[in-house]
Structure formats: structure tokens, C-alpha cells
Coordinates of C-alpha atoms in Angstrom, one line a residue:
G3 CA -57.7 93.9 -24.4
D4 CA -54.7 95.8 -25.6
P5 CA -52.7 93.4 -27.8
G6 CA -49.5 95.0 -26.6
S7 CA -50.0 93.8 -23.0
S8 CA -51.3 90.3 -24.0
V9 CA -49.5 87.3 -22.6
L10 CA -50.7 85.4 -25.6
Y11 CA -49.0 87.8 -27.9
D12 CA -45.8 87.3 -26.0
K13 CA -46.1 83.5 -26.4
I14 CA -46.8 83.6 -30.1
T15 CA -44.1 86.1 -30.9
D16 CA -41.4 84.5 -28.8
G17 CA -38.5 83.7 -31.1
G18 CA -39.7 85.9 -33.9
V19 CA -41.2 83.1 -36.1
Y20 CA -44.2 80.8 -35.4
G21 CA -45.8 78.5 -37.9
G22 CA -43.6 79.7 -40.7
H23 CA -44.8 83.3 -40.5
M24 CA -43.4 86.4 -39.0
P25 CA -46.0 87.8 -36.5
P26 CA -47.8 90.9 -37.6
E27 CA -47.3 94.2 -35.8
I28 CA -49.4 94.6 -32.7
A29 CA -51.7 97.2 -34.3
D30 CA -52.4 94.8 -37.2
L31 CA -53.3 91.6 -35.3
L32 CA -57.0 92.1 -35.6
D33 CA -57.0 93.2 -39.3
P34 CA -59.2 90.9 -41.3
E35 CA -56.3 89.4 -43.3
N36 CA -54.6 88.3 -40.0
I37 CA -57.6 87.0 -38.0
T38 CA -57.4 83.4 -39.4
L39 CA -53.7 83.2 -38.7
V40 CA -54.1 84.5 -35.2
Q41 CA -56.9 82.0 -34.5
T42 CA -54.7 79.2 -35.6
W43 CA -51.9 80.3 -33.3
I44 CA -54.2 80.5 -30.4
T45 CA -55.6 77.0 -30.9
E46 CA -52.2 75.4 -31.2
L47 CA -50.8 77.2 -28.2
A48 CA -53.7 76.4 -26.0
S49 CA -53.6 72.7 -26.8
G50 CA -49.8 72.5 -26.3
L51 CA -49.4 74.8 -23.3
F52 CA -52.4 74.1 -21.1
P53 CA -53.4 70.4 -21.4
Q54 CA -53.0 69.9 -17.6
Q55 CA -56.0 72.0 -17.1
A56 CA -58.1 68.9 -18.0
D57 CA -56.2 66.7 -15.4
F58 CA -57.0 66.1 -11.7
S59 CA -54.9 64.5 -8.9
Y60 CA -55.3 63.2 -5.4
T61 CA -52.6 62.3 -2.9
L62 CA -53.3 59.1 -0.9
A63 CA -51.3 58.7 2.3
I64 CA -50.9 55.0 3.4
P65 CA -49.2 54.3 6.7
N66 CA -45.9 52.4 6.5
A67 CA -47.2 49.9 9.0
T68 CA -50.0 49.0 6.7
L69 CA -47.6 48.4 3.8
D70 CA -45.0 46.5 5.9
E71 CA -47.6 43.8 6.3
N72 CA -48.4 43.8 2.6
Q73 CA -45.0 43.5 0.8
G74 CA -45.3 43.1 -2.9
E75 CA -47.7 44.5 -5.5
I76 CA -50.1 47.2 -4.2
R77 CA -53.2 48.0 -6.3
I78 CA -55.3 51.1 -5.9
E79 CA -58.7 51.1 -7.8
I80 CA -60.9 54.0 -8.6
G81 CA -64.4 52.9 -9.7
S82 CA -66.3 54.4 -12.6
G83 CA -68.1 57.6 -11.4
D84 CA -66.6 57.5 -7.9
V85 CA -64.9 60.9 -8.3
S86 CA -66.8 64.2 -8.9
D87 CA -65.2 67.5 -10.1
I88 CA -66.1 70.9 -8.5
A89 CA -69.1 71.3 -10.8
G90 CA -70.4 67.9 -9.6
N91 CA -69.6 66.0 -12.8
P92 CA -68.8 62.3 -12.0
G93 CA -65.8 60.4 -13.3
P94 CA -63.9 58.6 -14.5
T95 CA -66.0 57.0 -17.2
D96 CA -64.3 53.6 -16.7
D97 CA -62.8 51.8 -13.7
K98 CA -59.2 52.9 -13.2
E99 CA -56.4 50.8 -11.4
F100 CA -53.0 52.0 -10.2
T101 CA -50.3 49.5 -9.2
F102 CA -46.8 49.6 -7.7
I103 CA -44.4 47.3 -5.9
Y104 CA -43.9 47.8 -2.2
D105 CA -40.6 46.2 -1.0
N106 CA -38.5 47.6 1.8
N107 CA -36.8 44.4 2.8
P108 CA -33.3 43.7 1.5
P109 CA -32.2 40.4 0.1
G110 CA -31.4 37.7 2.7
A111 CA -27.8 37.4 1.7
V112 CA -25.8 34.5 3.3
E113 CA -22.3 33.1 2.8
V114 CA -23.1 29.4 2.1
E115 CA -19.6 28.3 1.6
S116 CA -16.6 30.4 2.3
I117 CA -13.5 30.8 0.2
T118 CA -11.0 28.0 1.0
S119 CA -8.3 29.4 3.1
P120 CA -5.5 29.4 2.3
T121 CA -6.0 28.9 -1.4
N122 CA -3.7 29.1 -4.4
E123 CA -6.6 29.5 -6.8
D124 CA -6.2 32.5 -9.2
Y125 CA -9.9 33.3 -9.0
P126 CA -11.2 31.8 -5.8
L127 CA -14.9 30.8 -5.4
I128 CA -17.4 31.9 -2.8
K129 CA -20.8 30.3 -2.6
V130 CA -23.7 32.6 -1.6
T131 CA -27.5 32.8 -1.6
A132 CA -29.7 35.9 -1.5
Y133 CA -33.3 35.0 -0.8
D134 CA -35.7 37.9 -1.6
T135 CA -39.5 37.4 -1.2
I136 CA -40.2 40.0 -3.9
S137 CA -37.2 39.9 -6.2
S138 CA -37.3 36.1 -6.3
G139 CA -37.1 35.3 -9.9
D140 CA -34.2 34.5 -12.2
N141 CA -31.5 37.2 -12.3
Q142 CA -33.4 39.4 -9.9
V143 CA -30.7 40.3 -7.4
K144 CA -27.6 42.3 -8.3
V145 CA -24.3 41.5 -6.7
R146 CA -21.3 43.8 -6.6
A147 CA -17.9 43.1 -4.9
F148 CA -15.4 45.5 -3.2
I149 CA -11.9 45.1 -1.7
G150 CA -11.3 47.9 0.8
E151 CA -12.7 49.8 3.7
D152 CA -16.0 50.8 2.0
T153 CA -18.0 50.4 -1.2
S154 CA -16.6 53.5 -3.0
P155 CA -16.2 53.0 -6.8
S156 CA -12.4 52.9 -6.5
N157 CA -12.7 49.7 -4.4
Q158 CA -15.0 47.8 -6.7
I159 CA -13.7 44.6 -8.2
Y160 CA -15.1 42.0 -10.6
L161 CA -17.2 38.9 -10.3
S162 CA -17.9 36.0 -12.6
E163 CA -20.7 33.5 -12.2
V164 CA -19.2 31.1 -14.8
S165 CA -15.9 29.3 -14.7
T166 CA -15.0 28.4 -18.3
P167 CA -14.3 30.9 -19.6
L168 CA -14.5 33.5 -16.9
A169 CA -16.8 36.4 -17.7
P170 CA -15.7 39.3 -15.4
F171 CA -18.4 41.9 -14.7
R172 CA -18.7 44.8 -12.2
Q173 CA -22.2 43.4 -11.4
V174 CA -23.7 40.0 -11.8
L175 CA -27.3 39.0 -11.5
I176 CA -28.3 36.0 -9.4
D177 CA -31.5 34.3 -8.5
G178 CA -33.4 35.4 -5.5
D179 CA -35.0 32.1 -4.7
K180 CA -34.3 30.7 -1.3
D181 CA -33.1 27.3 -2.7
E182 CA -30.7 28.8 -5.1
N183 CA -27.0 28.9 -4.2
T184 CA -24.6 30.7 -6.5
S185 CA -20.8 30.3 -6.8
L186 CA -19.0 33.5 -7.7
H187 CA -15.4 33.8 -8.8
I188 CA -13.5 36.8 -7.2
I189 CA -11.6 38.7 -9.8
Y190 CA -9.4 41.7 -8.9
N191 CA -9.4 43.6 -12.2
V192 CA -9.3 43.2 -16.0
D193 CA -6.6 44.4 -18.4
E194 CA -7.1 46.4 -21.6
D195 CA -8.3 43.3 -23.4
D196 CA -10.8 42.4 -20.6
N197 CA -8.6 39.5 -19.5
P198 CA -9.0 38.8 -15.7
I199 CA -6.4 39.8 -13.2
H200 CA -6.2 37.8 -10.0
L201 CA -5.8 38.9 -6.4
T202 CA -2.2 39.0 -5.3
D203 CA -0.6 36.9 -2.6
G204 CA 2.0 39.5 -1.9
N205 CA 4.8 37.1 -2.9
L206 CA 4.8 36.0 0.7
L207 CA 5.5 32.4 1.8
D208 CA 2.5 32.6 4.0
G209 CA 0.4 34.3 1.4
L210 CA -1.7 37.5 1.9
L211 CA -4.7 37.6 4.2
Y212 CA -7.8 39.3 2.9
E213 CA -10.1 40.7 5.6
N214 CA -11.7 43.4 3.5
L215 CA -14.0 41.6 1.0
I216 CA -17.4 43.2 0.8
L217 CA -20.4 41.8 -1.2
V218 CA -23.4 44.1 -1.8
F219 CA -26.7 42.5 -2.8
E220 CA -29.4 44.8 -4.3
D221 CA -32.9 43.8 -5.1
N222 CA -35.1 45.5 -7.8
A223 CA -36.5 47.9 -5.3
G224 CA -33.0 49.2 -4.5
N225 CA -32.7 47.6 -1.0
D226 CA -29.2 46.5 -0.1
S227 CA -27.8 43.8 2.1
I228 CA -24.0 43.6 2.8
L229 CA -21.8 40.7 3.6
N230 CA -18.3 41.6 5.1
V231 CA -15.8 40.6 7.6
T232 CA -16.7 43.4 10.0
N233 CA -20.2 42.0 10.6
M234 CA -18.8 38.5 10.5
T235 CA -20.9 37.5 7.5
I236 CA -17.9 36.8 5.3
T237 CA -15.0 34.6 6.4
P238 CA -11.5 36.1 5.9
F239 CA -9.4 34.2 3.4
R240 CA -5.7 33.9 2.5
I241 CA -4.3 33.8 -1.0
D242 CA -1.1 31.8 -1.1
R243 CA 0.5 30.9 -4.4
T244 CA 4.1 30.8 -3.1
A245 CA 5.5 27.3 -2.7
P246 CA 7.1 26.3 0.6
N247 CA 10.9 26.4 0.6
P248 CA 12.0 23.2 2.4
Y249 CA 15.6 23.4 1.1
G250 CA 16.7 26.8 2.2
T251 CA 17.3 28.1 -1.3
G252 CA 17.9 31.8 -1.1
L253 CA 17.3 32.0 2.6
D254 CA 19.9 33.2 5.0
D255 CA 18.5 31.7 8.2
Y256 CA 17.5 28.2 7.1
D257 CA 19.6 25.4 5.6
G258 CA 16.8 23.0 4.6
I259 CA 15.3 19.8 5.7
S260 CA 17.5 16.9 6.9
Y261 CA 17.4 13.2 5.9
S262 CA 18.7 10.3 7.9
L263 CA 18.6 6.7 6.7
T264 CA 18.3 3.5 8.7
H265 CA 20.9 1.0 7.6
Q266 CA 21.5 -2.7 8.2
L267 CA 22.0 -3.7 11.8
I268 CA 21.7 -7.0 13.6
G269 CA 18.1 -8.1 13.2
Q270 CA 17.5 -5.6 10.4
V271 CA 19.3 -7.2 7.5
N272 CA 16.6 -6.1 5.0
D273 CA 17.6 -2.4 5.3
I274 CA 20.1 -0.7 3.1
Y275 CA 23.8 -0.9 3.8
Y276 CA 25.9 1.9 5.1
N277 CA 29.6 1.9 4.2
V278 CA 31.4 4.1 6.7
D279 CA 34.6 3.8 4.7
N280 CA 33.2 4.9 1.4
I281 CA 32.8 8.7 1.7
T282 CA 32.8 10.1 -1.8
D283 CA 33.4 13.9 -2.1
G284 CA 32.2 14.2 1.5
I285 CA 28.6 13.4 0.6
D286 CA 27.4 10.9 3.2
Y287 CA 24.4 9.8 1.1
N288 CA 26.8 8.2 -1.4
D289 CA 27.8 5.8 1.3
Y290 CA 24.5 4.0 1.2
F291 CA 23.9 0.9 -0.9
W292 CA 21.0 -1.3 -1.8
N293 CA 22.5 -4.8 -1.8
L294 CA 21.4 -8.4 -2.1
A295 CA 20.0 -8.4 1.4
S296 CA 18.1 -5.1 1.2
G297 CA 14.3 -5.0 1.1
Q298 CA 13.4 -1.5 2.1
V299 CA 14.6 2.0 2.5
R300 CA 13.7 3.7 5.8
V301 CA 14.0 7.5 5.7
N302 CA 13.7 10.0 8.6
V303 CA 12.9 13.6 7.7
S304 CA 13.4 16.4 10.1
D305 CA 14.3 20.1 10.3
L306 CA 11.3 21.5 8.6
P307 CA 11.1 25.3 8.0
T308 CA 10.3 27.3 11.1
A309 CA 6.9 28.9 11.4
D310 CA 8.2 32.4 10.9
I311 CA 9.7 31.3 7.6
D312 CA 6.6 29.6 6.2
N313 CA 3.7 28.9 8.6
S314 CA 1.6 27.8 5.6
I315 CA 3.1 24.3 5.8
L316 CA 1.2 23.8 9.1
G317 CA -1.6 21.5 8.1
G318 CA 0.0 20.7 4.8
T319 CA 1.5 17.3 3.9
I320 CA 4.8 15.7 3.3
H321 CA 5.6 12.5 1.3
L322 CA 8.4 10.8 -0.4
M323 CA 9.0 10.5 -4.1
A324 CA 11.5 8.2 -5.7
K325 CA 12.9 6.8 -8.9
V326 CA 15.4 4.3 -10.1
D327 CA 17.7 5.9 -12.6
D328 CA 21.4 5.8 -13.5
E329 CA 21.5 9.2 -15.3
N330 CA 20.7 12.1 -13.0
S331 CA 18.5 13.3 -10.2
S332 CA 15.9 15.1 -12.3
I333 CA 12.4 15.2 -10.8
V334 CA 10.7 14.3 -14.1
N335 CA 10.5 10.6 -13.6
Y336 CA 9.9 10.5 -9.9
V337 CA 6.8 8.7 -8.6
N338 CA 5.0 9.1 -5.3
M339 CA 6.1 6.7 -2.5
A340 CA 4.6 5.9 0.9
Q341 CA 1.6 7.6 2.4
S342 CA 1.4 11.3 2.9
E343 CA 1.7 12.6 6.4
V344 CA 0.1 15.7 7.8
I345 CA 2.4 18.4 9.2
T346 CA 1.5 19.4 12.7
A347 CA 3.0 21.9 15.1
D348 CA 4.8 19.0 16.7
H349 CA 6.9 18.7 13.6
L350 CA 8.0 22.3 13.4
P351 CA 10.9 24.1 15.0
P352 CA 12.1 25.4 17.4
N353 CA 11.1 22.5 19.6
P354 CA 9.8 19.7 17.5
T355 CA 8.6 16.6 19.4
D356 CA 7.9 14.5 16.4
M357 CA 9.6 13.5 13.1
F358 CA 8.6 11.7 9.9
D359 CA 9.6 8.1 9.4
F360 CA 8.9 6.7 5.9
S361 CA 9.5 3.3 4.5
I362 CA 9.9 2.4 0.8
S363 CA 9.6 -1.3 0.0
E364 CA 11.0 -3.3 -2.8
E365 CA 7.5 -3.5 -4.3
D366 CA 7.2 0.3 -4.2
L367 CA 10.3 0.5 -6.3
G368 CA 9.2 -1.9 -8.9
G369 CA 9.5 -5.4 -7.5
P370 CA 12.4 -7.9 -7.1
D371 CA 13.9 -7.1 -10.5
F372 CA 14.1 -3.3 -10.1
A373 CA 17.7 -3.5 -8.7
E374 CA 19.4 -5.0 -11.7
G375 CA 22.5 -3.2 -12.9
D376 CA 24.4 -0.4 -11.3
S377 CA 21.5 2.0 -11.0
I378 CA 20.8 4.6 -8.4
I379 CA 17.8 5.1 -6.2
Y380 CA 16.9 8.8 -5.8
I381 CA 14.6 9.8 -3.0
I382 CA 13.2 13.2 -2.2
A383 CA 10.8 14.6 0.4
V384 CA 8.1 16.7 -1.0
I385 CA 6.2 19.3 1.1
T386 CA 2.8 20.5 -0.1
D387 CA 1.5 23.5 1.9
L388 CA -2.1 23.9 3.0
A389 CA -2.9 25.9 -0.1
G390 CA -1.7 23.1 -2.4
N391 CA 1.6 24.7 -3.4
V392 CA 4.6 22.5 -4.1
Y393 CA 8.2 23.5 -4.5
D394 CA 9.4 23.6 -8.1
H395 CA 11.8 20.7 -8.2
I396 CA 12.3 20.9 -11.9
T397 CA 13.8 24.4 -12.2
S398 CA 15.3 24.4 -8.7
P399 CA 16.3 20.8 -7.9
P400 CA 17.4 20.3 -4.3
D401 CA 19.9 17.9 -2.8
V402 CA 18.4 14.4 -2.8
I403 CA 19.2 11.1 -1.2
S404 CA 21.0 8.8 -3.6
I405 CA 21.4 5.1 -2.9
T406 CA 23.6 3.1 -5.2
I407 CA 22.2 -0.3 -6.2
D408 CA 24.7 -3.2 -6.2
T409 CA 23.4 -6.7 -5.9
I410 CA 26.4 -8.4 -7.4
P411 CA 28.7 -10.2 -4.9
P412 CA 32.5 -10.4 -5.3
A413 CA 34.0 -12.9 -7.6
V414 CA 34.7 -16.6 -6.6
G415 CA 38.2 -17.4 -5.4
T416 CA 40.3 -19.4 -3.1
I417 CA 43.1 -18.5 -0.6
N418 CA 46.6 -19.8 0.2
L419 CA 48.2 -19.7 3.6
E420 CA 51.8 -18.8 4.3
T421 CA 53.1 -19.2 7.8
D422 CA 56.1 -17.5 9.4
I423 CA 58.1 -18.3 12.5
N424 CA 59.7 -16.1 15.1
D425 CA 63.4 -15.9 15.9
E426 CA 63.5 -18.3 18.8
N427 CA 65.0 -21.0 16.6
N428 CA 62.9 -23.8 18.1
S429 CA 61.5 -24.8 14.7
V430 CA 61.4 -24.1 11.0
A431 CA 58.4 -22.9 8.9
V432 CA 56.6 -25.7 7.3
P433 CA 53.7 -25.1 4.9
G434 CA 50.4 -26.2 6.2
Y435 CA 51.6 -26.4 9.9
W436 CA 51.3 -24.1 12.9
N437 CA 54.3 -25.1 15.1
I438 CA 55.9 -23.9 18.3
D439 CA 57.6 -20.9 16.7
T440 CA 54.8 -19.9 14.2
D441 CA 53.7 -16.4 15.1
K442 CA 51.7 -15.3 12.0
V443 CA 50.0 -16.4 8.8
T444 CA 49.8 -14.4 5.6
V445 CA 46.7 -14.9 3.4
P446 CA 47.5 -13.6 -0.1
L447 CA 44.3 -13.0 -2.2
G448 CA 46.0 -11.6 -5.3
D449 CA 44.1 -9.3 -7.7
L450 CA 40.7 -8.4 -6.3
S451 CA 39.7 -6.0 -9.1
D452 CA 36.5 -7.2 -10.8
D453 CA 34.9 -6.0 -14.0
I454 CA 31.6 -7.4 -12.9
D455 CA 31.4 -6.2 -9.3
T456 CA 32.4 -2.6 -10.0
Y457 CA 32.1 -1.6 -6.3
I458 CA 34.7 -4.0 -4.9
E459 CA 37.0 -1.0 -4.1
H460 CA 36.1 0.5 -0.7
G461 CA 35.1 -3.0 0.4
K462 CA 37.0 -5.0 3.0
V463 CA 38.4 -8.5 3.8
Q464 CA 37.7 -10.2 7.1
L465 CA 39.3 -13.5 8.0
R466 CA 37.6 -16.1 10.1
G467 CA 39.1 -19.1 11.8
S468 CA 37.9 -22.4 13.2
I469 CA 39.6 -25.3 15.0
N470 CA 38.4 -28.8 14.4
S471 CA 35.2 -27.6 12.7
G472 CA 34.2 -25.6 15.7
D473 CA 32.6 -22.2 15.8
W474 CA 34.0 -19.6 13.4
E475 CA 35.8 -16.7 15.0
F476 CA 36.7 -13.4 13.3
L477 CA 40.4 -13.1 13.1
A478 CA 42.2 -9.8 13.6
S479 CA 40.8 -6.6 12.2
H480 CA 39.3 -6.3 8.7
Q481 CA 41.4 -4.8 6.0
L482 CA 40.1 -2.3 3.5
I483 CA 40.3 -2.8 -0.2
T484 CA 41.9 0.4 -1.6
D485 CA 43.2 1.5 -5.0
E486 CA 46.7 0.8 -3.6
N487 CA 46.2 -2.8 -2.6
I488 CA 43.4 -4.0 -4.8
T489 CA 45.6 -5.6 -7.5
D490 CA 47.9 -7.4 -4.9
F491 CA 45.9 -7.9 -1.8
S492 CA 47.0 -9.9 1.2
I493 CA 46.2 -9.9 4.9
V494 CA 48.1 -11.1 7.9
V495 CA 47.0 -12.7 11.2
T496 CA 49.3 -13.0 14.2
D497 CA 49.2 -15.5 17.0
S498 CA 47.4 -13.1 19.3
G499 CA 46.2 -9.5 19.3
G500 CA 45.3 -9.4 15.7
L501 CA 47.1 -7.3 13.0
N502 CA 48.1 -3.9 14.4
G503 CA 44.7 -4.0 16.2
P504 CA 43.5 -3.6 19.7
D505 CA 44.1 -6.4 22.2
N506 CA 40.5 -7.6 21.9
T507 CA 41.0 -8.7 18.3
T508 CA 41.4 -12.4 17.8
G509 CA 44.7 -14.1 16.8
I510 CA 45.2 -17.7 15.7
E511 CA 46.0 -18.9 19.2
E512 CA 42.9 -17.2 20.6
I513 CA 40.4 -19.2 18.6
P514 CA 40.0 -21.8 21.3
D515 CA 39.2 -20.9 24.8
N516 CA 42.6 -22.4 25.8
W517 CA 45.7 -22.8 23.7
D518 CA 47.5 -25.7 25.3
A519 CA 48.7 -29.2 24.6
A520 CA 45.2 -30.3 23.9
V521 CA 45.2 -28.5 20.6
D522 CA 48.1 -30.5 19.2
G523 CA 47.0 -32.3 16.1
A524 CA 44.0 -30.1 15.7
I525 CA 43.1 -28.7 12.2
I526 CA 43.0 -24.9 11.8
E527 CA 40.7 -23.7 9.1
I528 CA 40.8 -20.1 7.7
I529 CA 38.4 -18.6 5.2
A530 CA 38.4 -15.0 3.8
R531 CA 35.1 -13.2 3.7
I532 CA 35.4 -10.6 1.0
Y533 CA 32.9 -7.7 1.1
D534 CA 32.4 -5.2 -1.7
A535 CA 31.5 -1.5 -0.9
A536 CA 27.8 -2.4 -0.9
G537 CA 28.1 -5.1 1.8
N538 CA 27.7 -8.0 -0.6
Y539 CA 30.1 -10.8 0.4
R540 CA 31.6 -14.1 -0.8
D541 CA 33.6 -16.5 1.3
W542 CA 36.9 -17.8 -0.2
P543 CA 38.0 -21.1 1.3

């Protein structure tokens, strides 16, 4: 045909150069000197542009129902000579086999073990499994995580299948075997150096509740299964790294927990001693002493934070810590005491129906010899919330109970008695006698200051009297040992009614049931019981 209208000419001249030669003019294509070049162009173009002319194809339609019952590898075989072309030529020359994987079932993703809630872990763990009948080998199932309403890329977070060190990835590969459980660390993000960034707790005492974690499991066929809170396949969890605030530090509406101590009463002589006359700087706890008779410290703890301040302590624990130290109340050397108790709703305001009663024994504190010297017992209640957070007592030390140890009794001494008479002029005062006009006796004790018993001040002196070795009766009211009288102490007992005391105090003539002629010749004995501030005492005859 006319070379000027040839499609082949258009192909071989497209671009201006082919095979390193400029194409000849149309009128010169068939000149003898150009025939070999043109033949070469035609051969090359034909082999490169039209190879599909030797191919054949066939579309095989297989119903879904057929394949649904045959998940996995599908093989289609064409036997040798089974296919003929339009001219009747059989083919192919050899058997042909075509294979593909049919898989339209997503992985069977399951939350095996939920994230502990609340938790203070920086990178909490969730345990999952994703059984897939087809993608069942090692690292066959892809897992991606999202925090948010959907699985858009902006909501994607990181996962790590290993703990030490963490290896944050946008996607991790897990096994698809039905017996394989995988623990995954949840990581919010990474910084510019690929260091992990943890989920926030919102700096809230209760922590921050996460109800929007989404896990997407994808098999090799691209089938997805999703675990999330909406379809109740993932359990919500709370991140709480903020310690409880049991001492009211920085809070306007809470003053902190309260302590009360059980002190020595009749029948409870092994408790600590409470000196009501020893208030030091207005701090009541300084009025408690461990003395010679003490064997335990009983502590009642109440006034825990209200639920609206920190509900995360519900289900947490409370226990006592203590140390024996004469320096300061630092938390460093404290050790755990007594058994931890679980905090229930009954312990929390506004209407608590239960309180915590703890007992610390002498053995807990170190045995019988722990109380040597003028040391101090420090006791503190420690609250651990349900997430495991504990108040930082080192950088923010709270008020603590302090109990002074004093097991040294007052010094040994003796007393003298000085009697006085009234103005009725029926007799004269005679040392060692109580006669018709005697109305009081003075008991001088002299200097009570003691370098050994350093807590003698704020103690007291109580006189006791007996007639003819009978029962001992307390005489008059006790008298306090103060900084004003400690170096020249004396105490006076009158005939009746005590010393400036109420009428029910006992005077000398009230020791027996009846003061009459029958007491003539009787022997009156008086001793002074001297107590130090800690309640240790010694009798001076």
C-alpha cells in the first residue's frame, strides 16, 4: 500500500529515530538500499508490539458457595491437548496448573486477658489470640491499634510484642495458630528518637478511662476482624499513675486522714501511755509514751479521702509503717508493720461504718531491746490505690504519729513528813505524831530533776496512805512536776478533803472507814509514788 498511509510507518518513525538511524523519506522506503533496514524494523516492531496475538484466555466462573466450602488453596488444571484453537489445533503441549488461595474468613480475634484496670503501667499489656485457618503460621496475622472513634490513620498508635526493650511498631505480626496467645504492649506514640511515649492518665486522682481502644487483625488475604469496646470484645481500662492524697496536701476540701491511739487503761497496761498534762506545742501525739509496761501500739485510722476526691482507693489497701529513730521522721528507714487491709466502701466518707484498727507489737518493732534510750517511734499509715500508686512520702512527708520511748523509772529516794497543827491550842506539833490538833502533813521531796530520767518533768507525785498496814489509799490530788517546782518539790495532805481538791479526795483522817478513838495508837504510813511523764513510777517510802 501507500507508505504514506501505513500504520507501520507511523510506528517506526515515531520519535524521529529508530535503531540508531533516521527513517528515510516515504518515497525512498522501498529503494534497494533501504529494504534491509525496513525489514529489520518490521521484525522488531512485530515481536515487541504484538506478542499477545499468540496468547489465549478463558474466564472460569466458580460460585462463591462452592469456594466457601473449600477455603484454602484452589488448583485449576488444564491437561495436555485439552484445549483447541479455532483452527482445531490442540494444546497446551504439557499439563498446566493454576493455583490461588481462597480465604474470605477473617481471623478469629479474641481478648484472652484484658488490660488490668486501673493500672499504673506505662505500657499496659493486653493478651490476645487470632486463630486463622489459612493464615495460621508464624507471623501470619497483622495487628494494628487505634485510640479514637475509628481506624483512621490519625488515630493509629503503636504496639510492641516484646517487653525489654520495647520495640514500638505501627503494625506487629503475630501467629495465627489457635493455641497461640500473644501479649501486646499498648504504646501511644514515639518521639523523634523512636522512644516510646505512654498513654496519659490525665493527671487525675482517679486516672483516665479508655473506652476507645480498637485492635484490627488482618490475615494474608486482607480479611479484617476488629476488637473494640463498642462490640464488647475489648474491656475498657483506666490508666492511673497519680498517687492517692491521704493527707490533704494541696486540697481545699480535705484535711487528711486521722489517727487515734489506744492508751493504757485498767486491764490494758501493755498499751502505750497517754500523758494528758504533757501537751507540747499543741501536738497531741507528743503526749504518748512507750514505757516499761508497754507491749503494743494500737492505732485507729479514719477519715479517708472521699470518693469524689479519689475513688481509686476503693479496693486498694492501707497498712502501717514504722521505725524507731531519734533523728527525724523521714520515710527512708520505715518498715512495713501489721497486715494490709482492703479499703471498702464502708471505710469511705460521707457515712463510713467501719474504721481500721491496727496493732504493732514489741516484736514488730524489734524485740524487747528496741526501746533502749530516748528514741522515738514514728508510725504512718500508707494507702496504696487499686492501680498500685503510693503517696510520695519522701518528697512530701506528712504528719506522722510520734511516740516517745522512755523505759527509765524515776530515781530512788525517801520522804520526810512534817506535820502542822491548827490554832485550837489543844496540842503542839510533834514530829512523827498525828495528834488532836494536827490538820495537815507536808511531804518534801526536794530536787526531783534527774539526768537519767530526762522525762521527769510533766510527771506527777501521788501520795498514798495506810493505817496499821491496811489497804493503801490515794491521798489528796496528785501534784504535777513542773519547771517551777522540780528543784524543790513538796506536797501537802490535809486531814480531810485533800489539797485544794474536791470533797471526794482523801485526807489523812479519811483513810479508815471511821476516824474515832479506835485509831489511837495506830501507825500511819505514807509513801510517795513519783511518775515521770511517760508513766513510769517509783515509790519513795
